[in-house]
mmCIF file with all atom_site columns, C-alpha atoms in Angstrom:
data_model
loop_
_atom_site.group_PDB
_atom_site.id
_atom_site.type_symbol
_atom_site.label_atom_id
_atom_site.label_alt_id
_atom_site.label_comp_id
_atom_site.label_asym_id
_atom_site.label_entity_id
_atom_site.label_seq_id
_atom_site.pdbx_PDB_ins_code
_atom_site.Cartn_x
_atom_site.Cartn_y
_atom_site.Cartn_z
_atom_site.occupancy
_atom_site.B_iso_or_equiv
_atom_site.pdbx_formal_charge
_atom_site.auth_seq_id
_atom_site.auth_comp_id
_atom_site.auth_asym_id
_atom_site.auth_atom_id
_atom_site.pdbx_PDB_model_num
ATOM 1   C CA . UNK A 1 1   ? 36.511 -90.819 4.250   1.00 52.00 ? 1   UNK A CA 1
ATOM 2   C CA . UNK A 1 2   ? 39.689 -90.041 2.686   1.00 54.00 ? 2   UNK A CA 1
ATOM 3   C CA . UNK A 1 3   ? 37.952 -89.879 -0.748  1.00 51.00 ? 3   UNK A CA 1
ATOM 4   C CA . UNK A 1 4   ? 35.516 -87.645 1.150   1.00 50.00 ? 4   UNK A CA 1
ATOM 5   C CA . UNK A 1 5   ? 38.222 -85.202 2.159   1.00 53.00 ? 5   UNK A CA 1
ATOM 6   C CA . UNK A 1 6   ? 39.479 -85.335 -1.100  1.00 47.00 ? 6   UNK A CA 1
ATOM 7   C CA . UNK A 1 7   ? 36.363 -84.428 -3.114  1.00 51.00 ? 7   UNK A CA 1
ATOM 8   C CA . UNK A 1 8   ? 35.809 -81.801 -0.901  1.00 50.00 ? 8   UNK A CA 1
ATOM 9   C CA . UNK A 1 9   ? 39.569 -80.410 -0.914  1.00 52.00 ? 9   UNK A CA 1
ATOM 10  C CA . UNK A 1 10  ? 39.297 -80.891 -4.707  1.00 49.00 ? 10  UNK A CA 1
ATOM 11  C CA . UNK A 1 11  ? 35.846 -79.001 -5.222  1.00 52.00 ? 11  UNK A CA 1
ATOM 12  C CA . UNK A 1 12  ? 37.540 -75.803 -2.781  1.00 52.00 ? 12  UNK A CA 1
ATOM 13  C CA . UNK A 1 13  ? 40.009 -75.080 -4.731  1.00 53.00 ? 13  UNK A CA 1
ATOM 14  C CA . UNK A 1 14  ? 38.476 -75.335 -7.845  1.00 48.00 ? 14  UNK A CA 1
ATOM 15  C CA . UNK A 1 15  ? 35.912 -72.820 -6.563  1.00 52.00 ? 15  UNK A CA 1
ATOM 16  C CA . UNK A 1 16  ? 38.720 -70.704 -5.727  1.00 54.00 ? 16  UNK A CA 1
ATOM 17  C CA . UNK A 1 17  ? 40.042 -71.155 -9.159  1.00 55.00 ? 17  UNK A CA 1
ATOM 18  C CA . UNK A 1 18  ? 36.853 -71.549 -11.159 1.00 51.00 ? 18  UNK A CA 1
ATOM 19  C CA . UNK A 1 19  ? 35.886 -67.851 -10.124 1.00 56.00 ? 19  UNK A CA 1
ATOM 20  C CA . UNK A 1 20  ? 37.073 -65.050 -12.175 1.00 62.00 ? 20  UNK A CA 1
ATOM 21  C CA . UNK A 1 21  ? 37.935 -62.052 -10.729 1.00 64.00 ? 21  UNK A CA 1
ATOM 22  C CA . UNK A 1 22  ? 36.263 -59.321 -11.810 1.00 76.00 ? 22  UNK A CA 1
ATOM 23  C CA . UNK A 1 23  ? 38.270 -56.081 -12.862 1.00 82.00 ? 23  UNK A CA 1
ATOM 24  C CA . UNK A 1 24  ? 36.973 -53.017 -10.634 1.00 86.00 ? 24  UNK A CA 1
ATOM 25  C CA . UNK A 1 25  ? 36.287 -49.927 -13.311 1.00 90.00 ? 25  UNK A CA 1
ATOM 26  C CA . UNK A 1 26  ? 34.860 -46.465 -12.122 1.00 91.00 ? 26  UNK A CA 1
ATOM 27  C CA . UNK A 1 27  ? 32.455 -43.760 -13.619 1.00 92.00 ? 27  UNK A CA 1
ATOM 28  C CA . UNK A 1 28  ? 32.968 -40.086 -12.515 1.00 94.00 ? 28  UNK A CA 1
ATOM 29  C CA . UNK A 1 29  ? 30.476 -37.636 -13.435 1.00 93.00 ? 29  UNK A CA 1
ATOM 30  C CA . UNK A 1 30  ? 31.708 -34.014 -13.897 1.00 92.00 ? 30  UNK A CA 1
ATOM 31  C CA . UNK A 1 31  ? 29.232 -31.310 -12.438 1.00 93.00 ? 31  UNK A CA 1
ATOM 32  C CA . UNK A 1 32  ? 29.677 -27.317 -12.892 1.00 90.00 ? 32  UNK A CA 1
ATOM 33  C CA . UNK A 1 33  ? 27.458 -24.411 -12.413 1.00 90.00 ? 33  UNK A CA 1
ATOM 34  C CA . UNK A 1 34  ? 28.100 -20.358 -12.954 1.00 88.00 ? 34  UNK A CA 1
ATOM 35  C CA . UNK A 1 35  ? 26.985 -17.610 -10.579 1.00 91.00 ? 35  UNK A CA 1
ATOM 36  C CA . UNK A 1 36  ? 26.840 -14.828 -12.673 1.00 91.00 ? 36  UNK A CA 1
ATOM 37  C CA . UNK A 1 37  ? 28.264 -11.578 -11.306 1.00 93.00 ? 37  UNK A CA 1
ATOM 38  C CA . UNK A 1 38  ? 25.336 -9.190  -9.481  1.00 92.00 ? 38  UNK A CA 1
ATOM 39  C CA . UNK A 1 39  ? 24.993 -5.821  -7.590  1.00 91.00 ? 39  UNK A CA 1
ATOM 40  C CA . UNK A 1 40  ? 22.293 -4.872  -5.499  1.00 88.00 ? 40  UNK A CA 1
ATOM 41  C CA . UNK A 1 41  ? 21.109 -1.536  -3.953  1.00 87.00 ? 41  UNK A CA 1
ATOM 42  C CA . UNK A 1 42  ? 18.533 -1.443  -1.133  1.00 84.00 ? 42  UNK A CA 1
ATOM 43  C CA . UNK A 1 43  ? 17.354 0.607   1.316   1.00 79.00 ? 43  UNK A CA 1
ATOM 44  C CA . UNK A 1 44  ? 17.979 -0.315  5.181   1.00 73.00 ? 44  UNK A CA 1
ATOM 45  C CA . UNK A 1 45  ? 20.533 -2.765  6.577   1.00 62.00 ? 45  UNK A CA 1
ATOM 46  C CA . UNK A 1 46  ? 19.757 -5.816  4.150   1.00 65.00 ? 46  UNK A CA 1
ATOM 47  C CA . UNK A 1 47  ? 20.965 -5.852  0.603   1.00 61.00 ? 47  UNK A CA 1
ATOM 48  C CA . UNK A 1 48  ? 18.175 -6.454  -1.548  1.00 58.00 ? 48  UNK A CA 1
ATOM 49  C CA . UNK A 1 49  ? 17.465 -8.392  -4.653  1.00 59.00 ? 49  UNK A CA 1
ATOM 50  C CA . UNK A 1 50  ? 16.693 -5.329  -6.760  1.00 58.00 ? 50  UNK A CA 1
ATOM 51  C CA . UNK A 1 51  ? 18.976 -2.904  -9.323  1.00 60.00 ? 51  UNK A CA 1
ATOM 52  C CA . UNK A 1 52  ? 17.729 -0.071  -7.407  1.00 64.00 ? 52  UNK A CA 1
ATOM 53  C CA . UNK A 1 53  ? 16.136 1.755   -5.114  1.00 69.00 ? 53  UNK A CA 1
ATOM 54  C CA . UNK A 1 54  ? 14.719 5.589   -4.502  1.00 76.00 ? 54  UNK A CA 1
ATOM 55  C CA . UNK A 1 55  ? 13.798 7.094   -1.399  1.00 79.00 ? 55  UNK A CA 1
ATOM 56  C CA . UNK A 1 56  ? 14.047 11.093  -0.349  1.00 84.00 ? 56  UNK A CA 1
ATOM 57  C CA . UNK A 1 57  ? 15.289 13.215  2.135   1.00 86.00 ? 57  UNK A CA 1
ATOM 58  C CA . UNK A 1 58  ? 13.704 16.038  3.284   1.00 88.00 ? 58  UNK A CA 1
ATOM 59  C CA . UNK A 1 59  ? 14.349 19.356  4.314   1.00 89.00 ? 59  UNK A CA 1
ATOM 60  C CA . UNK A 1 60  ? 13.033 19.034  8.587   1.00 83.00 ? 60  UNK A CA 1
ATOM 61  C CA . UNK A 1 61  ? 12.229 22.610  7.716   1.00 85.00 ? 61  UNK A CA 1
ATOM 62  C CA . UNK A 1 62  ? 12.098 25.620  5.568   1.00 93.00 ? 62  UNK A CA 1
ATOM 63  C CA . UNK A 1 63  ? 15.793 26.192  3.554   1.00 95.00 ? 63  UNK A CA 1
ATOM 64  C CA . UNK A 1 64  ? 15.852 29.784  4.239   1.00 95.00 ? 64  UNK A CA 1
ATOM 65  C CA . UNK A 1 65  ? 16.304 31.396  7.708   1.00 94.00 ? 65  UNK A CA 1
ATOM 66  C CA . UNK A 1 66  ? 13.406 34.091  8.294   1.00 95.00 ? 66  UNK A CA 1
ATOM 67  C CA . UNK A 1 67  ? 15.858 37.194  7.056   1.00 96.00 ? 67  UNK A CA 1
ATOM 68  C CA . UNK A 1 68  ? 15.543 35.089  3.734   1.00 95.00 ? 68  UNK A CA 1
ATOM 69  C CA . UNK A 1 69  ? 19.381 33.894  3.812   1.00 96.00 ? 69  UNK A CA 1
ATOM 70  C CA . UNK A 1 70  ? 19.748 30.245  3.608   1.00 96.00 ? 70  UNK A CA 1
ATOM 71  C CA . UNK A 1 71  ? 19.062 28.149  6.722   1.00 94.00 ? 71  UNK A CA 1
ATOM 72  C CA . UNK A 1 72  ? 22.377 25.658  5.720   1.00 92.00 ? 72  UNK A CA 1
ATOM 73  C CA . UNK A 1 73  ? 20.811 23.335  8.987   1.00 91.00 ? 73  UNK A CA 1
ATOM 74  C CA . UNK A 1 74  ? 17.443 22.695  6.970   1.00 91.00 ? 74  UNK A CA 1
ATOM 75  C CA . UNK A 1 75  ? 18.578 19.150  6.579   1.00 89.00 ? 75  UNK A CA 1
ATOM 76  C CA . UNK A 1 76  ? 19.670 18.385  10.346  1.00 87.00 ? 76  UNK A CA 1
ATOM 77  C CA . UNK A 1 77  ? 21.144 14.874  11.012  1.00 85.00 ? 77  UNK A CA 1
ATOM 78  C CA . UNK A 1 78  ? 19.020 13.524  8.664   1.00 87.00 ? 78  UNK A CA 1
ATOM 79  C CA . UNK A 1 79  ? 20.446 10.756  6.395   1.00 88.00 ? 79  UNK A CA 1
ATOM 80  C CA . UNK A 1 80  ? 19.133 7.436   4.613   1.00 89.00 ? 80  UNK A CA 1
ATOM 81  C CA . UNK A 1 81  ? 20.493 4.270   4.841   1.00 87.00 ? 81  UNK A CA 1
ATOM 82  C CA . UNK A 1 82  ? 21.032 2.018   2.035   1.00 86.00 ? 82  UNK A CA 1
ATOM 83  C CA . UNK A 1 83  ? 23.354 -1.322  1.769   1.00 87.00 ? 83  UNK A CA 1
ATOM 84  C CA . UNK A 1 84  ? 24.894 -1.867  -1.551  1.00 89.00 ? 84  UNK A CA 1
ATOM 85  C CA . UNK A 1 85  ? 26.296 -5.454  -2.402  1.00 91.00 ? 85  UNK A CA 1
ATOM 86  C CA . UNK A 1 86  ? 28.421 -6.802  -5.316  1.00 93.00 ? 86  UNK A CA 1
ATOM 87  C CA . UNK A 1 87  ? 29.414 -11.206 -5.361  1.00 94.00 ? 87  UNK A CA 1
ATOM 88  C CA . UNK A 1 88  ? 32.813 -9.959  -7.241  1.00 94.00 ? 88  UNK A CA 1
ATOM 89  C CA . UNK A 1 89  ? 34.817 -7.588  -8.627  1.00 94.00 ? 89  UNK A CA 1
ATOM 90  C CA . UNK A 1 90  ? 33.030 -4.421  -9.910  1.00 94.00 ? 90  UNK A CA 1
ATOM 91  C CA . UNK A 1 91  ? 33.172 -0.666  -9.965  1.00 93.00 ? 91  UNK A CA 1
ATOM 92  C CA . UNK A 1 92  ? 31.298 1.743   -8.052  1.00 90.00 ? 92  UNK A CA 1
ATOM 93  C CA . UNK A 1 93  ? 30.157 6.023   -9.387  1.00 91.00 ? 93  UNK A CA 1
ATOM 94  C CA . UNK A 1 94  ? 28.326 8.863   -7.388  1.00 92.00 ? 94  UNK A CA 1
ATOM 95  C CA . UNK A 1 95  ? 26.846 11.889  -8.604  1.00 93.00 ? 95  UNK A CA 1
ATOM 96  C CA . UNK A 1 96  ? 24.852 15.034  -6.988  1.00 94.00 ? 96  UNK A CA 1
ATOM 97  C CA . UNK A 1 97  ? 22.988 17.774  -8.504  1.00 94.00 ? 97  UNK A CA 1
ATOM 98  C CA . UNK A 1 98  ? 22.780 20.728  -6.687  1.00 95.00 ? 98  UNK A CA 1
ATOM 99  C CA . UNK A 1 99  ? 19.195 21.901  -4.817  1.00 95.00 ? 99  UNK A CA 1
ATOM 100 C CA . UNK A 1 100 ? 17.450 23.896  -7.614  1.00 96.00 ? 100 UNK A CA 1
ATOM 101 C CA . UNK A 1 101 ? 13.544 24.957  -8.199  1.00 96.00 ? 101 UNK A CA 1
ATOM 102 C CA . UNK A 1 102 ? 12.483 26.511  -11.437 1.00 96.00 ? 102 UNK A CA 1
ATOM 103 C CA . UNK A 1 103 ? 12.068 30.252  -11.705 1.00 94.00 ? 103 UNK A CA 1
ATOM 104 C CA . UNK A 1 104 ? 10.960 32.195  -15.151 1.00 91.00 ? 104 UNK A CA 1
ATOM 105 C CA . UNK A 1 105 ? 13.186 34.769  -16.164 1.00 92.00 ? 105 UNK A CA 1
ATOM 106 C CA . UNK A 1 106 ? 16.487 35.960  -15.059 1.00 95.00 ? 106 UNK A CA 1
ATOM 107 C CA . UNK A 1 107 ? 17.049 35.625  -10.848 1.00 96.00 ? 107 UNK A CA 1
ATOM 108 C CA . UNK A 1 108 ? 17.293 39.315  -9.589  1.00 96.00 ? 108 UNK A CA 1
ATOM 109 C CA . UNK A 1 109 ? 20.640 39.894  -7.898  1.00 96.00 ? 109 UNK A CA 1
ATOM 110 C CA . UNK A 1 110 ? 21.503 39.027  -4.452  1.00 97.00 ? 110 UNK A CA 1
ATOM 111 C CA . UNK A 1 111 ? 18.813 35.764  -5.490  1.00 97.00 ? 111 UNK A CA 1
ATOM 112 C CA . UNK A 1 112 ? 19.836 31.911  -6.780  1.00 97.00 ? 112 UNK A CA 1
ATOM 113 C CA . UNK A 1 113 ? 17.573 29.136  -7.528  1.00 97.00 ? 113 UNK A CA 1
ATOM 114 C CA . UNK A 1 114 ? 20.193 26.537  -6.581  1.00 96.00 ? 114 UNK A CA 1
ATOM 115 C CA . UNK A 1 115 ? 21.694 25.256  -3.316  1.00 96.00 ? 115 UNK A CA 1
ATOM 116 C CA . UNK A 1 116 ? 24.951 23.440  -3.475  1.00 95.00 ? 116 UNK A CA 1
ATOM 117 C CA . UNK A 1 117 ? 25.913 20.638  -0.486  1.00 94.00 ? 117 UNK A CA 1
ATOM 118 C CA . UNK A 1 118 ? 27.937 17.999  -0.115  1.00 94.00 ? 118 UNK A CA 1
ATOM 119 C CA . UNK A 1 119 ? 26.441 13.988  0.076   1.00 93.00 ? 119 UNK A CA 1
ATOM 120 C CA . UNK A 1 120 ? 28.257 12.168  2.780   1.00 91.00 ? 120 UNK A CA 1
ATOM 121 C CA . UNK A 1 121 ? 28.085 8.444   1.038   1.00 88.00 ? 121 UNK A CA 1
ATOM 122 C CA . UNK A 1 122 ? 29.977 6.990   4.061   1.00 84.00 ? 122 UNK A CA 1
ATOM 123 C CA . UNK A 1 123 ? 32.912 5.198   4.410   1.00 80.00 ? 123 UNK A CA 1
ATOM 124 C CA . UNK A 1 124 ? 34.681 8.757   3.930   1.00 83.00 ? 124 UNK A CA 1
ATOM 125 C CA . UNK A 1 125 ? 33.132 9.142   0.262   1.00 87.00 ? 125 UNK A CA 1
ATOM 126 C CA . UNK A 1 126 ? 31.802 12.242  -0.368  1.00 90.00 ? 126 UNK A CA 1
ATOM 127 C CA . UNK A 1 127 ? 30.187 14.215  -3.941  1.00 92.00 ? 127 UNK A CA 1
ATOM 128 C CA . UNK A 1 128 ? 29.909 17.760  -4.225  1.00 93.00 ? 128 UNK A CA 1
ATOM 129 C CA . UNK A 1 129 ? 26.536 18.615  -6.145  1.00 92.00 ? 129 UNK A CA 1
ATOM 130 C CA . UNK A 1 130 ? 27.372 19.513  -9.400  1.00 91.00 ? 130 UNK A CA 1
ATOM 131 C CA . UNK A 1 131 ? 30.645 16.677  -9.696  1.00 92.00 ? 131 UNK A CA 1
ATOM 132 C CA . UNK A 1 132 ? 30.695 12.817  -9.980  1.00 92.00 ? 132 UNK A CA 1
ATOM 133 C CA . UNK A 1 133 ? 33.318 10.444  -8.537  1.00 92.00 ? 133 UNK A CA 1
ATOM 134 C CA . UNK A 1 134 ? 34.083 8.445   -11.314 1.00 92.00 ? 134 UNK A CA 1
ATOM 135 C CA . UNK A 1 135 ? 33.826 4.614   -12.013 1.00 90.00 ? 135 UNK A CA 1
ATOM 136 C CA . UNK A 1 136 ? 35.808 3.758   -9.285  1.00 91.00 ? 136 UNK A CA 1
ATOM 137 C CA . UNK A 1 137 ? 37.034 -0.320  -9.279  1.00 92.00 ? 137 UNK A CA 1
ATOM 138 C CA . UNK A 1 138 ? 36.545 -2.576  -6.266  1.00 92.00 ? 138 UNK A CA 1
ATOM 139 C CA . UNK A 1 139 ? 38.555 -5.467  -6.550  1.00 92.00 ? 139 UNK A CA 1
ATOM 140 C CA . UNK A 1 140 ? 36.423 -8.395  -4.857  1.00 91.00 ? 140 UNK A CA 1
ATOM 141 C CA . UNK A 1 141 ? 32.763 -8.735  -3.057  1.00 93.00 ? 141 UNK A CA 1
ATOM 142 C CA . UNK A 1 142 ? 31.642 -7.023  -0.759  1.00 90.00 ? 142 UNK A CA 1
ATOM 143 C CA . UNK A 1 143 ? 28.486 -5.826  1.354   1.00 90.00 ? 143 UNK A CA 1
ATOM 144 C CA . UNK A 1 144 ? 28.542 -2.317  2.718   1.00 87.00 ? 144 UNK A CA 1
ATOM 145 C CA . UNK A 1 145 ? 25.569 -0.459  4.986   1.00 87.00 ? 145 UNK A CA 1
ATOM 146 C CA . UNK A 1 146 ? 26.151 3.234   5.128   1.00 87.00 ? 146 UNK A CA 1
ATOM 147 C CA . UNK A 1 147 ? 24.436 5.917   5.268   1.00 89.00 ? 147 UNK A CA 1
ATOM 148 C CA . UNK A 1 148 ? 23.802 9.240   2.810   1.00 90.00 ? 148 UNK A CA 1
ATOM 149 C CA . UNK A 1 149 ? 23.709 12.443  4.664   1.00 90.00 ? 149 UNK A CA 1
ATOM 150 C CA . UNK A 1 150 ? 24.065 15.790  3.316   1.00 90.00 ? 150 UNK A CA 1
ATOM 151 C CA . UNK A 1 151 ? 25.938 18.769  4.649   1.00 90.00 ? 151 UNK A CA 1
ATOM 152 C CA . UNK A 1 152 ? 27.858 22.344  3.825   1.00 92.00 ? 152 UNK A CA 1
ATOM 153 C CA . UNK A 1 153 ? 24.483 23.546  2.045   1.00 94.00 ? 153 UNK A CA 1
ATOM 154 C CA . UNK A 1 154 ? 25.722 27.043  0.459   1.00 95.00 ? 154 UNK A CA 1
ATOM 155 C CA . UNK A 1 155 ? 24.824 29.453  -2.201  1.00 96.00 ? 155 UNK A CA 1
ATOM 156 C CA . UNK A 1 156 ? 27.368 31.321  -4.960  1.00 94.00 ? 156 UNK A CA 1
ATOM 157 C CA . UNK A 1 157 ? 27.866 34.546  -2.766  1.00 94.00 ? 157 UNK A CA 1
ATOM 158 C CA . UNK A 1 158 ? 25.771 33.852  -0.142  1.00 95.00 ? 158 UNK A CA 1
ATOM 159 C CA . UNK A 1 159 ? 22.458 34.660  -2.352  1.00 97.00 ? 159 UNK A CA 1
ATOM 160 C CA . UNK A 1 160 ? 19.311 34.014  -0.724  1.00 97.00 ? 160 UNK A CA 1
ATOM 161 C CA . UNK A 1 161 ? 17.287 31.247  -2.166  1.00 97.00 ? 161 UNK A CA 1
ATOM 162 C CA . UNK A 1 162 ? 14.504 32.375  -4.400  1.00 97.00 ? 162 UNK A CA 1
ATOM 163 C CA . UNK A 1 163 ? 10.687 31.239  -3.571  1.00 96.00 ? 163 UNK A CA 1
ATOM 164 C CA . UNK A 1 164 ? 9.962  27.557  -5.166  1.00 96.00 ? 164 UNK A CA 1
ATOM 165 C CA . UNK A 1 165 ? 10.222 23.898  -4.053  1.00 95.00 ? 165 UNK A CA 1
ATOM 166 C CA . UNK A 1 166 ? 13.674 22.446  -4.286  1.00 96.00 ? 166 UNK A CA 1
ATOM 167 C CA . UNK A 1 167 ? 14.890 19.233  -5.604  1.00 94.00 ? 167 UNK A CA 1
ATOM 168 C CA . UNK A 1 168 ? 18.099 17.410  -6.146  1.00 94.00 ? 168 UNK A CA 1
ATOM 169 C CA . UNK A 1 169 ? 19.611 14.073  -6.626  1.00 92.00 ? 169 UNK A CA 1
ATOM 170 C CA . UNK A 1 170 ? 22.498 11.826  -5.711  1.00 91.00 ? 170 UNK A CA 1
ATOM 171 C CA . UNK A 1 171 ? 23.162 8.982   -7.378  1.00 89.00 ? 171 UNK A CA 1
ATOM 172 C CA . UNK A 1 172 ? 24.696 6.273   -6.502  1.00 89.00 ? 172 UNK A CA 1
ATOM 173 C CA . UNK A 1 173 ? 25.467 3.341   -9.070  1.00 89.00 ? 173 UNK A CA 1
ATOM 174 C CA . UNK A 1 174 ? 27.109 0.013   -8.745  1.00 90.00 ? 174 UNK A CA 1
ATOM 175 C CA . UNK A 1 175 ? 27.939 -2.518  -11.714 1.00 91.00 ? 175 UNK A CA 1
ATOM 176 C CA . UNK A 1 176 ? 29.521 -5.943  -11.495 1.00 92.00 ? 176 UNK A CA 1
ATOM 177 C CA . UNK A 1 177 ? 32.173 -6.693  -13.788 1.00 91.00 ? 177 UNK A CA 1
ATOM 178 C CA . UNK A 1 178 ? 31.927 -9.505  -16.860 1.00 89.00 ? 178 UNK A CA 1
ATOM 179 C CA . UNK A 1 179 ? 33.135 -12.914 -15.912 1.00 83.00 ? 179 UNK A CA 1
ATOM 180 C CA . UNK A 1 180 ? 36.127 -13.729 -17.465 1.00 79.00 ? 180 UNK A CA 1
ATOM 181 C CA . UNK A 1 181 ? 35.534 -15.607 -20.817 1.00 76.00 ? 181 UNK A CA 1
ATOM 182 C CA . UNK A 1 182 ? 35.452 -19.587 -20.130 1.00 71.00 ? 182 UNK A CA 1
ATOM 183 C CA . UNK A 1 183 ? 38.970 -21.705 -20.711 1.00 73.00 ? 183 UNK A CA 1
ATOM 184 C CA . UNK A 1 184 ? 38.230 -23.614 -23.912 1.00 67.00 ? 184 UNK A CA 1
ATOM 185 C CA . UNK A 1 185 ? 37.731 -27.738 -23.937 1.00 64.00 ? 185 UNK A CA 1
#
């Protein structure tokens, strides 16, 4: 029995010495992506996944009073809403053109084929027709409803607005900033 114990005691710790230990090593894989820098512009509450969008106001009713002097409350309360949204830095411009309809010949005095306003872009921005707000930077993202409106319609000396159909623009435009160049390896 003793030789028992001792073949067995014998054969334990040569297991425990018989078995090499095995060095532990470790393999990391690396993983990296880019979201490239975007703007959107869309009409409503929800930023879109378009460059742009176009939609109108409208006059609620005629732009000149029935003397023929300019009815400055043609466009109400009206406004549009549009949400602009940039994932980073970028820069933002505006521009109006004044209300204007084409007319042949020289405008009689005391007549103008152009309206001037003002665009209410929200967030206190405003554009007079005829100027731009320039590039403008924005230093991170950032989503933004608001809503255009347009106000202080006017003529140069109070002329009254000649016959015609009148259109105008604003314009507002949005562009993300480059990333910055990648740290080389």
């Amino acid at each position: 029995m003793r030789i028992t114990k001792l073949i067995a005691g014998a054969s334990v710790a040569l297991a425990m010495t018989a078995t090499p230990a095995f060095a532990q090593s470790t393999g990391t894989v690396n993983l990296s992506g880019t979201v490239q820098p975007k703007c959107t512009i869309a009409l409503g509450a929800t930023a879109g996944s378009g460059t742009s969008a176009t939609t109108s106001i409208t006059a609620s009713g005629d732009l000149s009073s029935n003397d023929g002097n300019l009815n400055a409350a043609a466009f109400g309360t009206q406004s549009q809403q549009f949400t602009a949204m940039c994932n980073g830095p970028s820069t933002y411009s505006a521009s109006a053109s004044a209300l204007t309809t084409p007319f042949t010949g020289t405008v009689p005095a005391g007549f103008t084929n152009s309206i001037s306003f003002t665009a209410n872009l929200g967030s206190g921005v405003t554009v007079n027709s005829g100027a731009t707000i320039p590039a403008t930077a924005v230093p991170g993202p950032y989503l933004a409803s608001n809503n255009i409106s347009l106000g202080n319609l006017s003529t140069s000396g109070g002329a009254r607005p000649v016959a015609g159909t009148y259109t105008g623009t604003i314009t507002v435009t949005i562009a993300a900033n480059a990333l910055p160049a990648a740290p080389l390896p």
